[in-house]
Coordinates of C-alpha atoms and ligand atoms in Angstrom, one line a residue:
M1 CA 103.4 119.2 140.1
S2 CA 104.9 122.6 139.8
L3 CA 104.6 124.8 142.8
S4 CA 105.8 127.8 141.0
K5 CA 103.8 131.0 141.4
N6 CA 101.3 131.5 138.7
N7 CA 100.5 135.1 138.0
R8 CA 97.6 134.5 135.7
S9 CA 95.7 132.4 138.3
E10 CA 96.3 135.0 141.0
Q11 CA 94.9 137.6 138.7
A12 CA 91.8 135.4 138.2
A13 CA 91.7 135.0 141.9
I14 CA 91.3 138.7 142.4
K15 CA 88.3 139.2 140.1
R16 CA 85.8 136.8 141.7
N17 CA 85.0 136.5 145.4
N18 CA 87.8 134.5 147.0
V19 CA 86.6 131.7 149.2
I20 CA 89.1 129.7 151.2
I21 CA 88.5 126.2 152.3
G22 CA 91.0 125.3 154.9
V23 CA 91.5 122.6 157.5
L24 CA 92.4 123.7 161.0
G25 CA 95.9 122.5 161.7
A26 CA 96.2 121.2 165.3
R27 CA 99.9 122.1 165.4
L28 CA 100.5 124.9 162.8
D29 CA 97.4 126.9 163.6
H30 CA 98.1 126.6 167.3
G31 CA 99.9 129.8 168.3
G32 CA 99.1 129.5 172.0
L33 CA 96.2 131.0 173.9
G34 CA 97.9 134.2 175.0
G35 CA 98.8 137.4 173.2
K36 CA 102.0 135.9 171.7
R37 CA 99.9 134.1 169.2
W38 CA 99.5 137.3 167.2
R39 CA 103.2 137.4 166.4
R40 CA 103.2 133.7 165.2
W41 CA 102.7 132.5 161.7
R42 CA 99.4 130.6 161.7
P43 CA 98.7 129.3 158.2
N44 CA 94.9 129.8 158.1
I45 CA 95.0 133.1 159.9
S46 CA 97.9 134.3 157.7
M47 CA 95.7 134.4 154.7
L48 CA 93.6 137.1 156.2
L49 CA 96.7 139.2 156.7
Q50 CA 97.6 139.2 153.0
Q51 CA 97.5 142.6 151.4
S52 CA 97.3 141.3 147.8
I53 CA 94.2 139.2 148.2
E54 CA 90.8 139.9 149.7
I55 CA 89.0 137.0 151.2
S56 CA 85.2 137.2 151.2
E57 CA 84.6 133.9 152.9
F58 CA 86.5 131.3 154.9
I59 CA 85.2 127.8 155.4
L60 CA 87.2 126.3 158.3
I61 CA 87.0 122.6 158.6
Y62 CA 87.9 121.4 162.0
H63 CA 88.1 118.1 163.9
K64 CA 85.9 117.7 167.0
D65 CA 89.0 117.3 169.2
E66 CA 90.1 120.8 168.2
E67 CA 86.9 122.6 169.1
E68 CA 88.6 125.0 171.5
L69 CA 91.2 126.0 169.0
A70 CA 88.5 126.4 166.3
V71 CA 86.5 128.8 168.5
L72 CA 89.6 130.9 169.2
T73 CA 90.8 130.9 165.5
I74 CA 87.3 131.9 164.3
K75 CA 87.3 134.7 166.9
D76 CA 90.8 135.9 165.8
M77 CA 89.7 135.8 162.1
A78 CA 86.7 138.0 162.9
A79 CA 88.9 140.4 164.7
L80 CA 91.5 140.6 161.9
S81 CA 89.1 140.7 158.9
P82 CA 85.5 141.7 159.9
Q83 CA 84.5 141.7 156.2
T84 CA 85.3 138.0 155.8
K85 CA 82.4 135.7 156.4
V86 CA 83.8 132.7 158.5
Q87 CA 81.9 129.4 158.5
S88 CA 82.9 126.3 160.3
Y89 CA 82.5 122.7 159.3
L90 CA 82.9 119.8 161.8
V91 CA 84.5 116.5 160.9
D92 CA 84.9 113.6 163.4
Y93 CA 87.0 110.8 161.8
D94 CA 88.7 108.5 164.4
D95 CA 92.0 108.7 162.8
P96 CA 93.2 111.6 160.6
W97 CA 95.7 109.2 158.9
D98 CA 93.0 106.8 157.8
F99 CA 92.5 107.5 154.1
E100 CA 89.1 105.9 153.8
Q101 CA 87.6 107.8 156.7
V102 CA 89.1 111.1 155.9
Y103 CA 88.2 110.9 152.2
S104 CA 84.6 110.0 152.8
Q105 CA 84.1 112.8 155.3
L106 CA 85.7 115.4 153.1
H107 CA 83.8 114.1 150.1
D108 CA 80.6 114.5 152.2
F109 CA 81.7 118.1 152.9
A110 CA 82.1 118.8 149.2
S111 CA 78.8 117.2 148.3
K112 CA 77.0 119.4 150.9
Q113 CA 78.4 122.7 149.5
N114 CA 76.5 124.7 146.9
F115 CA 79.6 125.7 145.0
D116 CA 79.1 128.6 142.7
A117 CA 82.3 128.7 140.6
E118 CA 81.0 131.6 138.4
K119 CA 80.8 133.9 141.4
N120 CA 83.4 132.5 143.7
N121 CA 87.0 131.6 143.3
Y122 CA 87.6 128.6 145.6
L123 CA 91.0 128.2 147.1
V124 CA 91.7 124.9 148.8
H125 CA 94.3 125.4 151.5
I126 CA 96.5 122.3 151.7
T127 CA 99.2 123.5 154.1
T128 CA 97.5 122.2 157.3
G129 CA 96.2 118.9 158.4
T130 CA 97.8 115.5 158.1
H131 CA 99.3 114.4 154.7
V132 CA 96.3 112.2 154.3
V133 CA 94.0 115.2 154.7
Q134 CA 96.1 117.2 152.2
I135 CA 96.0 114.3 149.7
C136 CA 92.2 114.0 150.0
L137 CA 91.7 117.7 149.5
Y138 CA 94.0 117.5 146.4
L139 CA 92.1 114.5 145.0
L140 CA 88.7 116.2 145.5
T141 CA 89.9 119.3 143.8
E142 CA 91.5 117.5 141.0
A143 CA 88.3 115.5 140.4
N144 CA 86.4 118.8 140.5
Y145 CA 84.3 117.8 143.5
I146 CA 85.6 121.1 144.8
P147 CA 85.8 123.4 141.7
G148 CA 88.9 125.4 142.8
Q149 CA 92.6 125.8 142.9
L150 CA 95.0 124.7 145.5
L151 CA 96.4 127.2 148.0
Q152 CA 99.7 126.7 149.8
T153 CA 101.1 129.0 152.5
S154 CA 104.5 129.2 154.1
P155 CA 106.3 131.3 156.7
S156 CA 108.2 134.3 155.3
A157 CA 111.9 134.1 154.7
E158 CA 112.6 136.3 157.7
G159 CA 111.5 133.5 160.0
K160 CA 108.5 132.1 161.8
G161 CA 108.2 135.2 164.0
K162 CA 106.4 137.0 161.2
P163 CA 102.7 136.3 161.2
V164 CA 102.0 137.2 157.5
G165 CA 104.1 134.7 155.5
K166 CA 103.7 133.9 151.8
Y167 CA 101.1 132.1 149.7
Q168 CA 101.0 130.4 146.4
I169 CA 98.0 129.4 144.2
I170 CA 98.4 126.2 142.3
D171 CA 96.1 125.9 139.3
L172 CA 95.5 122.2 138.5
D173 CA 94.5 123.1 134.9
L174 CA 97.9 122.1 133.5
S175 CA 97.2 123.5 130.1
R176 CA 97.6 127.0 131.7
Y177 CA 101.2 126.5 132.3
D178 CA 103.2 127.2 129.1
L179 CA 106.0 124.8 129.9
I180 CA 103.7 121.9 130.7
A181 CA 101.4 122.7 127.7
S182 CA 104.4 122.6 125.3
R183 CA 105.4 119.2 126.9
F184 CA 101.9 117.9 126.3
E185 CA 102.0 119.1 122.7
H186 CA 105.3 117.4 122.2
E187 CA 103.9 114.1 123.6
S188 CA 100.8 114.4 121.5
R189 CA 102.9 115.0 118.3
Q190 CA 105.0 111.9 119.2
A191 CA 101.8 109.8 119.7
I192 CA 100.4 111.0 116.4
A193 CA 103.6 110.1 114.6
Y194 CA 103.5 106.7 116.3
L195 CA 99.9 106.0 115.1
K196 CA 101.1 106.8 111.6
G197 CA 103.6 104.0 112.0
G198 CA 106.4 106.5 111.5
I199 CA 105.3 107.1 107.9
E200 CA 104.9 110.7 106.7
T201 CA 101.3 111.5 105.9
R202 CA 100.2 114.3 103.6
N203 CA 96.6 113.4 103.3
K204 CA 94.4 115.9 105.2
D205 CA 91.6 113.5 106.0
F206 CA 93.9 110.8 107.3
N207 CA 95.8 113.4 109.4
T208 CA 92.6 114.6 110.9
L209 CA 91.5 111.1 111.7
I210 CA 94.8 110.2 113.4
K211 CA 94.8 113.4 115.4
Q212 CA 91.5 112.7 116.9
L213 CA 92.3 109.0 117.3
E214 CA 95.4 109.9 119.3
Q215 CA 93.2 111.8 121.9
V216 CA 90.6 109.0 122.0
S217 CA 93.3 106.3 122.4
I218 CA 94.8 108.0 125.4
R219 CA 91.6 109.2 127.1
S220 CA 88.9 106.7 126.3
T221 CA 88.3 103.1 127.1
E222 CA 85.1 103.0 125.0
P223 CA 84.8 100.9 121.9
I224 CA 86.4 102.0 118.7
L225 CA 85.2 101.0 115.3
L226 CA 87.6 101.0 112.3
T227 CA 85.9 100.7 109.0
G228 CA 87.4 100.7 105.4
A229 CA 88.2 98.4 102.5
T230 CA 90.6 95.5 102.8
G231 CA 94.2 96.4 103.3
V232 CA 93.7 100.0 104.4
G233 CA 95.4 99.3 107.6
K234 CA 92.7 98.6 110.2
S235 CA 94.4 95.7 111.9
R236 CA 97.7 97.6 111.9
L237 CA 96.2 100.7 113.4
A238 CA 94.5 98.6 116.1
R239 CA 97.9 97.2 117.1
L240 CA 99.4 100.6 117.1
I241 CA 96.6 101.9 119.4
F242 CA 97.3 99.1 121.8
D243 CA 101.0 99.8 121.8
L244 CA 100.4 103.5 122.4
K245 CA 98.1 102.7 125.3
K246 CA 100.7 100.4 126.8
Q247 CA 103.4 102.9 126.4
R248 CA 101.3 105.5 128.2
C249 CA 100.4 103.0 131.0
K250 CA 96.7 103.3 130.0
M251 CA 96.3 99.5 129.8
R252 CA 97.8 96.7 131.7
G253 CA 96.3 93.6 130.0
K254 CA 97.3 92.2 126.6
L255 CA 96.1 92.5 123.0
V256 CA 93.8 89.7 122.0
E257 CA 93.1 89.6 118.3
V258 CA 90.7 87.5 116.3
N259 CA 89.2 87.5 112.9
C260 CA 85.4 86.8 113.4
A261 CA 85.2 85.2 109.9
T262 CA 87.1 82.2 111.4
L263 CA 84.5 81.7 114.2
R264 CA 81.5 79.6 113.4
G265 CA 78.8 77.7 115.4
D266 CA 79.5 76.4 118.9
N267 CA 83.2 77.2 118.3
A268 CA 82.4 80.9 118.0
M269 CA 80.6 81.0 121.3
S270 CA 83.3 79.1 123.2
A271 CA 86.2 80.8 121.5
I272 CA 84.9 84.2 122.5
F273 CA 83.1 83.6 125.8
G274 CA 84.8 80.4 126.9
H275 CA 83.1 77.2 127.9
I276 CA 83.0 74.8 130.7
K277 CA 84.0 71.2 130.5
G278 CA 81.2 69.1 128.8
A279 CA 79.4 72.2 127.5
Y280 CA 79.1 70.3 124.2
T281 CA 80.4 67.1 122.6
G282 CA 84.2 67.5 122.4
A283 CA 84.5 70.1 125.2
A284 CA 86.9 68.0 127.2
S285 CA 88.1 70.7 129.5
D286 CA 87.3 74.3 130.5
R287 CA 88.2 77.0 128.0
K288 CA 89.0 80.5 129.1
G289 CA 87.8 82.4 126.0
L290 CA 89.1 85.5 124.3
L291 CA 87.1 87.9 126.5
L292 CA 88.6 86.7 129.7
E293 CA 92.0 86.7 128.1
A294 CA 91.5 90.3 127.2
N295 CA 90.7 91.3 130.8
H296 CA 92.2 94.8 131.5
G297 CA 93.5 94.7 127.9
L298 CA 92.3 95.2 124.4
L299 CA 90.1 92.8 122.3
F300 CA 90.4 93.4 118.6
L301 CA 87.5 91.8 116.7
D302 CA 88.4 92.0 113.1
E303 CA 85.6 91.5 110.5
I304 CA 83.0 92.0 113.3
G305 CA 80.3 91.9 110.6
E306 CA 80.9 88.2 110.3
L307 CA 79.9 87.5 113.9
G308 CA 76.7 85.5 114.4
L309 CA 73.6 87.2 115.9
D310 CA 73.8 85.2 119.2
E311 CA 77.4 86.1 119.7
Q312 CA 76.5 89.7 118.9
A313 CA 73.9 89.8 121.7
M314 CA 76.4 88.3 124.2
L315 CA 79.1 90.7 123.1
L316 CA 76.8 93.7 123.7
R317 CA 76.1 92.6 127.2
A318 CA 79.8 92.0 127.8
I319 CA 80.6 95.5 126.6
E320 CA 77.9 97.2 128.6
D321 CA 78.0 95.2 131.9
K322 CA 81.4 93.7 131.6
T323 CA 79.8 90.3 132.3
F324 CA 78.9 87.3 130.2
M325 CA 78.1 83.6 130.4
P326 CA 80.7 81.1 129.3
F327 CA 79.1 78.5 127.1
G328 CA 77.4 75.8 129.1
S329 CA 78.0 77.6 132.4
D330 CA 75.4 79.0 134.8
K331 CA 77.9 81.4 136.4
E332 CA 78.7 84.8 135.1
S333 CA 82.2 85.7 134.2
H334 CA 83.7 89.3 134.3
S335 CA 86.1 90.9 132.0
N336 CA 87.0 94.6 131.8
F337 CA 88.3 94.9 128.3
Q338 CA 88.3 97.6 125.6
L339 CA 86.9 96.7 122.3
I340 CA 88.3 97.7 118.9
A341 CA 86.2 96.3 116.0
G342 CA 87.3 96.3 112.4
T343 CA 85.1 95.7 109.4
N344 CA 85.2 96.2 105.6
R345 CA 81.4 95.7 105.4
N346 CA 78.8 98.4 105.8
L347 CA 77.3 97.5 109.1
F348 CA 74.3 99.8 108.6
K349 CA 73.3 97.8 105.5
Q350 CA 73.9 94.6 107.5
V351 CA 71.5 95.9 110.1
E352 CA 68.9 96.6 107.4
K353 CA 69.3 93.0 106.2
G354 CA 68.9 91.7 109.8
E355 CA 72.5 90.4 109.8
F356 CA 73.8 92.8 112.4
R357 CA 72.2 93.9 115.7
E358 CA 71.2 97.5 115.7
D359 CA 71.8 97.9 119.4
L360 CA 75.4 96.5 119.1
L361 CA 76.1 98.8 116.2
A362 CA 74.8 101.8 118.2
R363 CA 77.1 100.8 121.0
I364 CA 80.3 100.3 119.0
N365 CA 79.6 103.3 116.7
L366 CA 80.7 105.8 119.4
W367 CA 84.2 106.4 118.0
S368 CA 84.1 105.2 114.5
Y369 CA 86.7 105.9 111.8
E370 CA 86.4 105.3 108.1
M371 CA 89.9 104.7 106.9
P372 CA 90.6 106.1 103.5
S373 CA 91.7 103.8 100.7
L374 CA 95.3 104.1 99.3
K375 CA 93.8 105.6 96.1
A376 CA 92.0 108.3 98.2
R377 CA 95.2 109.2 99.9
I378 CA 97.4 108.9 96.8
E379 CA 99.6 111.7 98.0
D380 CA 100.9 109.3 100.7
L381 CA 102.0 106.8 98.1
A382 CA 105.6 108.0 97.7
P383 CA 106.5 108.0 101.5
N384 CA 104.8 104.6 101.7
I385 CA 107.0 103.2 98.9
E386 CA 110.1 104.4 100.8
H387 CA 108.7 102.8 104.0
E388 CA 108.2 99.5 102.2
L389 CA 111.7 99.6 100.8
E390 CA 113.1 100.2 104.3
L391 CA 111.1 97.3 105.7
F392 CA 112.5 95.1 102.9
T393 CA 116.0 96.3 103.5
R394 CA 115.7 95.6 107.3
K395 CA 114.4 92.0 106.5
A396 CA 116.9 91.2 103.7
S397 CA 119.9 93.0 105.4
Y398 CA 120.8 94.6 102.1
K399 CA 119.7 98.0 100.8
V400 CA 117.4 98.1 97.8
A401 CA 116.6 101.3 95.8
F402 CA 115.1 102.4 92.5
N403 CA 117.1 103.6 89.6
K404 CA 115.9 107.2 88.8
G405 CA 114.0 106.4 85.6
A406 CA 112.5 103.3 87.1
K407 CA 111.1 105.2 90.1
E408 CA 109.5 107.8 87.8
K409 CA 108.0 105.1 85.7
Y410 CA 106.6 103.3 88.7
L411 CA 105.3 106.4 90.3
T412 CA 103.6 107.6 87.1
F413 CA 101.8 104.2 86.8
A414 CA 101.0 104.1 90.5
H415 CA 99.3 107.5 90.3
S416 CA 97.4 106.7 87.1
E417 CA 93.8 105.8 86.6
D418 CA 94.9 102.2 85.7
A419 CA 96.3 101.7 89.1
L420 CA 93.3 100.5 91.2
W421 CA 95.2 99.5 94.4
K422 CA 92.3 97.2 95.1
A423 CA 93.8 95.6 98.1
N424 CA 95.3 99.0 99.2
F425 CA 98.5 98.7 101.2
R426 CA 98.6 95.0 100.8
D427 CA 98.9 95.5 97.1
L428 CA 101.7 98.0 97.6
N429 CA 103.5 95.7 100.0
S430 CA 103.4 92.8 97.6
S431 CA 104.4 95.0 94.7
I432 CA 107.5 96.4 96.4
T433 CA 108.4 93.1 97.8
R434 CA 108.3 91.5 94.3
M435 CA 110.4 94.3 92.8
A436 CA 112.9 94.4 95.6
T437 CA 113.4 90.6 95.5
L438 CA 114.0 90.8 91.7
A439 CA 116.4 93.8 91.9
S440 CA 119.9 92.6 91.1
G441 CA 122.6 94.3 93.0
G442 CA 119.9 96.1 95.1
R443 CA 118.8 98.3 92.1
I444 CA 115.2 98.3 90.9
T445 CA 115.6 98.8 87.1
E446 CA 113.0 99.9 84.5
D447 CA 112.8 96.3 83.3
V448 CA 111.8 95.2 86.8
V449 CA 109.2 98.0 86.9
D450 CA 107.8 97.1 83.5
T451 CA 107.3 93.5 84.6
E452 CA 105.6 94.7 87.8
I453 CA 103.3 97.1 86.0
R454 CA 102.2 94.3 83.7
R455 CA 101.6 92.1 86.7
L456 CA 99.6 94.7 88.6
S457 CA 97.5 95.6 85.6
C458 CA 96.7 92.0 85.0
D459 CA 95.7 91.5 88.7
W460 CA 93.4 94.5 88.6
H461 CA 92.0 94.2 85.1
C462 CA 92.4 90.7 83.6
Y463 CA 91.2 88.4 86.3
Q464 CA 87.8 89.6 87.3
P465 CA 86.2 86.2 86.8
A466 CA 89.0 84.5 88.8
S467 CA 88.3 86.6 91.8
A468 CA 84.5 85.9 91.5
E469 CA 85.5 82.2 91.4
R470 CA 87.7 82.7 94.5
D471 CA 84.8 84.3 96.3
N472 CA 82.6 81.3 95.5
Q473 CA 85.2 79.0 96.7
D474 CA 85.6 80.9 99.9
L475 CA 81.9 80.9 100.6
L476 CA 81.5 77.2 99.9
N477 CA 84.7 76.3 101.9
K478 CA 83.2 78.1 104.9
I479 CA 80.0 76.1 104.7
L480 CA 81.1 72.7 103.5
G481 CA 84.8 72.6 104.2
N482 CA 87.6 72.5 101.7
E483 CA 87.6 68.8 101.2
A484 CA 83.9 68.5 100.3
V485 CA 84.1 71.5 97.9
E486 CA 87.0 69.9 96.0
Q487 CA 84.7 66.9 95.2
I488 CA 82.2 69.2 93.4
D489 CA 82.4 70.2 89.7
L490 CA 83.1 73.8 89.0
F491 CA 79.8 73.9 87.1
E492 CA 77.9 72.9 90.2
R493 CA 79.9 75.0 92.5
L494 CA 79.0 78.2 90.6
Q495 CA 75.3 77.3 90.9
L496 CA 75.5 76.2 94.5
A497 CA 77.3 79.4 95.5
D498 CA 74.6 81.5 94.0
V499 CA 71.8 79.4 95.6
V500 CA 73.5 79.7 99.0
R501 CA 73.8 83.5 98.7
L502 CA 70.2 83.8 97.8
C503 CA 69.3 81.6 100.8
Q504 CA 71.4 83.8 103.1
K505 CA 69.4 86.8 101.9
S506 CA 66.0 85.1 102.4
K507 CA 64.0 85.0 105.6
S508 CA 62.6 81.5 105.1
L509 CA 63.0 78.4 103.0
A510 CA 59.6 79.2 101.3
E511 CA 60.8 82.7 100.3
A512 CA 64.0 81.4 98.9
G513 CA 62.1 78.6 97.1
R514 CA 59.7 81.2 95.6
K515 CA 62.5 83.3 94.2
L516 CA 64.5 80.4 92.8
F517 CA 61.7 78.5 91.1
N518 CA 59.5 81.5 90.1
I519 CA 59.4 80.8 86.4
S520 CA 58.8 77.0 86.5
R521 CA 56.2 77.5 89.2
E522 CA 54.2 79.8 87.0
A523 CA 54.0 77.0 84.4
K524 CA 52.8 74.4 86.8
A525 CA 49.4 74.1 88.5
N526 CA 50.8 72.6 91.6
S527 CA 54.2 73.3 92.9
N528 CA 56.3 72.9 96.0
D529 CA 59.2 75.2 95.7
S530 CA 60.4 74.7 99.3
H531 CA 60.5 71.0 98.7
R532 CA 62.5 71.3 95.5
L533 CA 65.0 73.6 97.3
R534 CA 65.2 71.3 100.3
I535 CA 66.0 68.4 98.1
Y536 CA 68.6 70.4 96.2
L537 CA 70.4 71.5 99.4
R538 CA 70.3 68.1 100.9
K539 CA 72.2 66.7 97.9
Y540 CA 75.1 68.7 99.5
G541 CA 74.3 67.8 103.0
L542 CA 73.0 71.3 103.7
E543 CA 69.9 72.5 105.6
F544 CA 68.4 75.9 104.9
R545 CA 68.5 77.0 108.6
E546 CA 72.3 76.3 108.7
L547 CA 72.9 78.9 106.0
N548 CA 71.5 81.8 107.9
Ligands
LIG601 N1 99.4 103.3 106.3 C1 100.1 102.2 106.0 N2 101.3 102.3 105.5 C2 102.0 101.3 105.1 N3 101.6 100.0 105.2 C3 100.4 99.8 105.7 C4 99.6 100.9 106.1 N4 98.5 100.4 106.5 C5 98.6 99.1 106.4 N5 99.8 98.7 105.9 C6 100.2 97.4 105.6 O1 99.3 96.8 104.7 C7 98.9 95.5 105.1 C8 97.5 95.4 105.4 O2 97.1 96.1 106.5 P1 96.0 95.6 107.6 O3 96.1 94.1 107.8 O4 96.1 96.5 108.8 O5 94.7 95.9 106.7 P2 93.2 95.7 107.1 O6 92.5 97.0 106.8 O7 93.1 95.2 108.5 O8 92.7 94.7 106.1 P3 91.5 93.5 106.2 O9 90.2 94.3 106.0 O10 91.8 92.6 105.0 O11 91.6 92.9 107.5 C9 99.8 95.1 106.3 O12 101.0 94.5 105.9 C10 100.2 96.5 106.9 O13 101.4 96.5 107.6
LIG602 MG1 92.3 93.4 109.3

């Protein structure tokens, strides 16, 4: 903390009524009982001798052991400055070096005052009292329990024989100090550059997002929600936020990261919340769970939209109360973690469909950031290409660069309508990796670029059905397991995937059955759609309730 004199705060001090809050110093304020005391420097008295500041009110805090000195000091104050209203406040801690006792009594003092910071300029005098008293006064002022500035006094240079001495006002609003403010700005600029991963960013929206996120990362421990399409950098940003918090000592635990799409059934509960031995068949020993691992650290739940409804309910409680029940346990566990959630799904739509809890969304939607796609921040493409080349160079230990014509060709394509950048930075990373690997002698030629452009165009335009097929495969793999899916004909897979999707969107077996067999039911007098669907699903060992 700078103790330098601050002119601006002194000027401010002169405009409003100055009220000093000071603790009677058993030693420093003791100038003896006789006439000699008027010639001695007594810190609290000295403030009433200052020409440059008028004191309207003085609140003198004194310990019960110093009653006699307090009476004399108040009398002297009245004699020196009749216009100052002097009030006294009694404290009676057993030990003035006991932090707990002193803090609680001074906190009581602060709570009982009707501070009016509009009218009064409070100056908290920290020269007298034990160091513990001074620390407590500082803490109470810093935390704004006492809405004031600190006041420090010292004897004048000519020696202790002069009663007036000097004073300094220390404003704890650091932003008022130019030197400190510029240091903060510098730190903030560094943090912003860090969150950008050291890559130059020209896109206005992304810059605004990162600027706010820097403040939130440093100041808040509340949940952060990162949304945006696949590959826009949500996971990467979550890791950078964690690193930044660590660097700034805002977090002492570790980063625990999980993709919720990998968590299903009993395993989801126990992976997140832990379990006790025997909680379910196969639970051979206690399991800590991710929440406990993330204690005092950061839990990054990627694809949070994939989390089951039961887990969502437990998670909400864990965020709000910091407590949760490990699977199979009847004892609560505690974990103080910060949550960052990532998703490429629209959670509001999921709420509408009953797939995501509204209360959980409300809780994690406090600091939410929609990350722009690569196409939406296409002006950042060129610096990102350079960044990818540097990464490749570092890994491969040899430098790779574009030939001039090749670079122009690639950039023209990359900025064109045809370049969809569907998987965003993931596509860019793969594309540069391919070209850099194929570059003979470290030069990316036009031929290499031509091949790459053909490849990307095909990925984005030729293989639509293949990706739908992949989606089906992923869906069925999740439900049946890879091995079982491999035993099913493609013809059946396509049908089954659509049936499963429809079931997942339906509230009951009957509703799904009605939708699926609508036409054939119309033709029959008697129908049992539910039964037909149940039989169909059972052919694959599936039950409707398991799909939802
Ligand atoms: N701004 C960026 N600049 C350069 N590379 C980036 C940027 N953002 C992400 N990447 C890179 O792109 C890849 C994908 O990023 P990341 O895994 O963070 O995306 P994501 O949004 O979490 O995707 P998903 O939704 O699929 O989980 C990573 O290799 C990452 O390092
Ligand atoms: Mg991710």
